[in-house]
C-alpha cells in the first residue's frame, strides 16, 4: 500500500495557486484542492477569498 501513497495523496493535498484580487489586482496565494479554495486567504487590501464548501448532492422529492 505504501507504493500507492504517492498517487493517491495528490487528490488529498491542497496546492498553492496564485489568484488575482478582484478589488485591487494583486496576486494572492490561495490553497486549492480539486479546483476549490480549502481555506480563507486574505489580500492586503482586505478582500478575503473564502473557503468553498464541497458540493453535496441535492435530493429532489416529487410531490404527489
PDB file of N, CA and C in Angstrom, residues 10-39:
ATOM      1  N   UNK A  10      -2.008  13.012  -4.079  1.00  0.00           N
ATOM      2  CA  UNK A  10      -2.216  14.238  -4.864  1.00  0.00           C
ATOM      3  C   UNK A  10      -3.680  14.653  -4.886  1.00  0.00           C
ATOM      4  N   UNK A  11      -4.586  13.740  -4.600  1.00  0.00           N
ATOM      5  CA  UNK A  11      -6.007  14.067  -4.567  1.00  0.00           C
ATOM      6  C   UNK A  11      -6.434  14.570  -3.193  1.00  0.00           C
ATOM      7  N   UNK A  12      -5.543  14.478  -2.188  1.00  0.00           N
ATOM      8  CA  UNK A  12      -5.873  14.899  -0.835  1.00  0.00           C
ATOM      9  C   UNK A  12      -5.051  16.093  -0.367  1.00  0.00           C
ATOM     10  N   UNK A  13      -4.039  16.483  -1.130  1.00  0.00           N
ATOM     11  CA  UNK A  13      -3.144  17.560  -0.727  1.00  0.00           C
ATOM     12  C   UNK A  13      -3.502  18.848  -1.464  1.00  0.00           C
ATOM     13  N   UNK A  14      -3.757  19.904  -0.694  1.00  0.00           N
ATOM     14  CA  UNK A  14      -4.073  21.209  -1.294  1.00  0.00           C
ATOM     15  C   UNK A  14      -2.810  21.787  -1.926  1.00  0.00           C
ATOM     16  N   UNK A  15      -2.985  22.463  -3.058  1.00  0.00           N
ATOM     17  CA  UNK A  15      -1.863  23.052  -3.779  1.00  0.00           C
ATOM     18  C   UNK A  15      -1.974  24.570  -3.740  1.00  0.00           C
ATOM     19  N   UNK A  16      -0.832  25.268  -3.596  1.00  0.00           N
ATOM     20  CA  UNK A  16      -0.876  26.735  -3.628  1.00  0.00           C
ATOM     21  C   UNK A  16      -1.083  27.231  -5.058  1.00  0.00           C
ATOM     22  N   UNK A  17      -2.004  28.170  -5.216  1.00  0.00           N
ATOM     23  CA  UNK A  17      -2.330  28.751  -6.521  1.00  0.00           C
ATOM     24  C   UNK A  17      -2.431  30.262  -6.347  1.00  0.00           C
ATOM     25  N   UNK A  18      -1.882  31.010  -7.288  1.00  0.00           N
ATOM     26  CA  UNK A  18      -1.991  32.470  -7.249  1.00  0.00           C
ATOM     27  C   UNK A  18      -3.282  32.898  -7.933  1.00  0.00           C
ATOM     28  N   UNK A  19      -4.062  33.711  -7.220  1.00  0.00           N
ATOM     29  CA  UNK A  19      -5.281  34.299  -7.782  1.00  0.00           C
ATOM     30  C   UNK A  19      -5.157  35.807  -7.741  1.00  0.00           C
ATOM     31  N   UNK A  20      -5.821  36.465  -8.673  1.00  0.00           N
ATOM     32  CA  UNK A  20      -5.801  37.930  -8.731  1.00  0.00           C
ATOM     33  C   UNK A  20      -6.969  38.468  -7.913  1.00  0.00           C
ATOM     34  N   UNK A  21      -6.656  39.392  -7.041  1.00  0.00           N
ATOM     35  CA  UNK A  21      -7.674  40.006  -6.195  1.00  0.00           C
ATOM     36  C   UNK A  21      -8.593  40.870  -7.063  1.00  0.00           C
ATOM     37  N   UNK A  22      -9.904  40.670  -6.990  1.00  0.00           N
ATOM     38  CA  UNK A  22     -10.819  41.471  -7.807  1.00  0.00           C
ATOM     39  C   UNK A  22     -10.945  42.915  -7.322  1.00  0.00           C
ATOM     40  N   UNK A  23     -10.503  43.182  -6.111  1.00  0.00           N
ATOM     41  CA  UNK A  23     -10.629  44.523  -5.549  1.00  0.00           C
ATOM     42  C   UNK A  23      -9.434  45.416  -5.912  1.00  0.00           C
ATOM     43  N   UNK A  24      -8.186  44.873  -5.781  1.00  0.00           N
ATOM     44  CA  UNK A  24      -7.012  45.717  -6.012  1.00  0.00           C
ATOM     45  C   UNK A  24      -6.093  45.211  -7.131  1.00  0.00           C
ATOM     46  N   UNK A  25      -6.261  43.975  -7.585  1.00  0.00           N
ATOM     47  CA  UNK A  25      -5.465  43.456  -8.685  1.00  0.00           C
ATOM     48  C   UNK A  25      -4.175  42.750  -8.288  1.00  0.00           C
ATOM     49  N   UNK A  26      -3.872  42.682  -6.995  1.00  0.00           N
ATOM     50  CA  UNK A  26      -2.673  41.985  -6.546  1.00  0.00           C
ATOM     51  C   UNK A  26      -2.872  40.476  -6.605  1.00  0.00           C
ATOM     52  N   UNK A  27      -1.747  39.743  -6.731  1.00  0.00           N
ATOM     53  CA  UNK A  27      -1.821  38.291  -6.689  1.00  0.00           C
ATOM     54  C   UNK A  27      -1.828  37.832  -5.235  1.00  0.00           C
ATOM     55  N   UNK A  28      -2.702  36.883  -4.933  1.00  0.00           N
ATOM     56  CA  UNK A  28      -2.823  36.330  -3.587  1.00  0.00           C
ATOM     57  C   UNK A  28      -2.682  34.822  -3.696  1.00  0.00           C
ATOM     58  N   UNK A  29      -1.879  34.232  -2.811  1.00  0.00           N
ATOM     59  CA  UNK A  29      -1.709  32.783  -2.818  1.00  0.00           C
ATOM     60  C   UNK A  29      -2.839  32.140  -2.015  1.00  0.00           C
ATOM     61  N   UNK A  30      -3.570  31.271  -2.659  1.00  0.00           N
ATOM     62  CA  UNK A  30      -4.639  30.526  -2.000  1.00  0.00           C
ATOM     63  C   UNK A  30      -4.346  29.041  -2.163  1.00  0.00           C
ATOM     64  N   UNK A  31      -4.927  28.233  -1.306  1.00  0.00           N
ATOM     65  CA  UNK A  31      -4.735  26.791  -1.389  1.00  0.00           C
ATOM     66  C   UNK A  31      -5.996  26.152  -1.943  1.00  0.00           C
ATOM     67  N   UNK A  32      -5.820  25.384  -3.030  1.00  0.00           N
ATOM     68  CA  UNK A  32      -6.940  24.739  -3.709  1.00  0.00           C
ATOM     69  C   UNK A  32      -6.790  23.233  -3.672  1.00  0.00           C
ATOM     70  N   UNK A  33      -7.920  22.566  -3.657  1.00  0.00           N
ATOM     71  CA  UNK A  33      -7.991  21.117  -3.760  1.00  0.00           C
ATOM     72  C   UNK A  33      -9.122  20.797  -4.720  1.00  0.00           C
ATOM     73  N   UNK A  34      -8.786  20.196  -5.840  1.00  0.00           N
ATOM     74  CA  UNK A  34      -9.765  19.872  -6.880  1.00  0.00           C
ATOM     75  C   UNK A  34     -10.513  21.106  -7.369  1.00  0.00           C
ATOM     76  N   UNK A  35      -9.810  22.231  -7.491  1.00  0.00           N
ATOM     77  CA  UNK A  35     -10.408  23.440  -8.051  1.00  0.00           C
ATOM     78  C   UNK A  35     -11.183  24.308  -7.095  1.00  0.00           C
ATOM     79  N   UNK A  36     -11.220  23.972  -5.813  1.00  0.00           N
ATOM     80  CA  UNK A  36     -11.945  24.816  -4.862  1.00  0.00           C
ATOM     81  C   UNK A  36     -11.005  25.277  -3.755  1.00  0.00           C
ATOM     82  N   UNK A  37     -11.250  26.451  -3.231  1.00  0.00           N
ATOM     83  CA  UNK A  37     -10.442  27.026  -2.167  1.00  0.00           C
ATOM     84  C   UNK A  37     -10.767  26.288  -0.874  1.00  0.00           C
ATOM     85  N   UNK A  38      -9.714  25.796  -0.178  1.00  0.00           N
ATOM     86  CA  UNK A  38      -9.946  24.988   1.016  1.00  0.00           C
ATOM     87  C   UNK A  38      -9.813  25.755   2.330  1.00  0.00           C
ATOM     88  N   UNK A  39      -9.210  26.954   2.288  1.00  0.00           N
ATOM     89  CA  UNK A  39      -9.136  27.778   3.493  1.00  0.00           C
ATOM     90  C   UNK A  39      -9.147  29.252   3.101  1.00  0.00           C
TER      91      UNK A  39
END
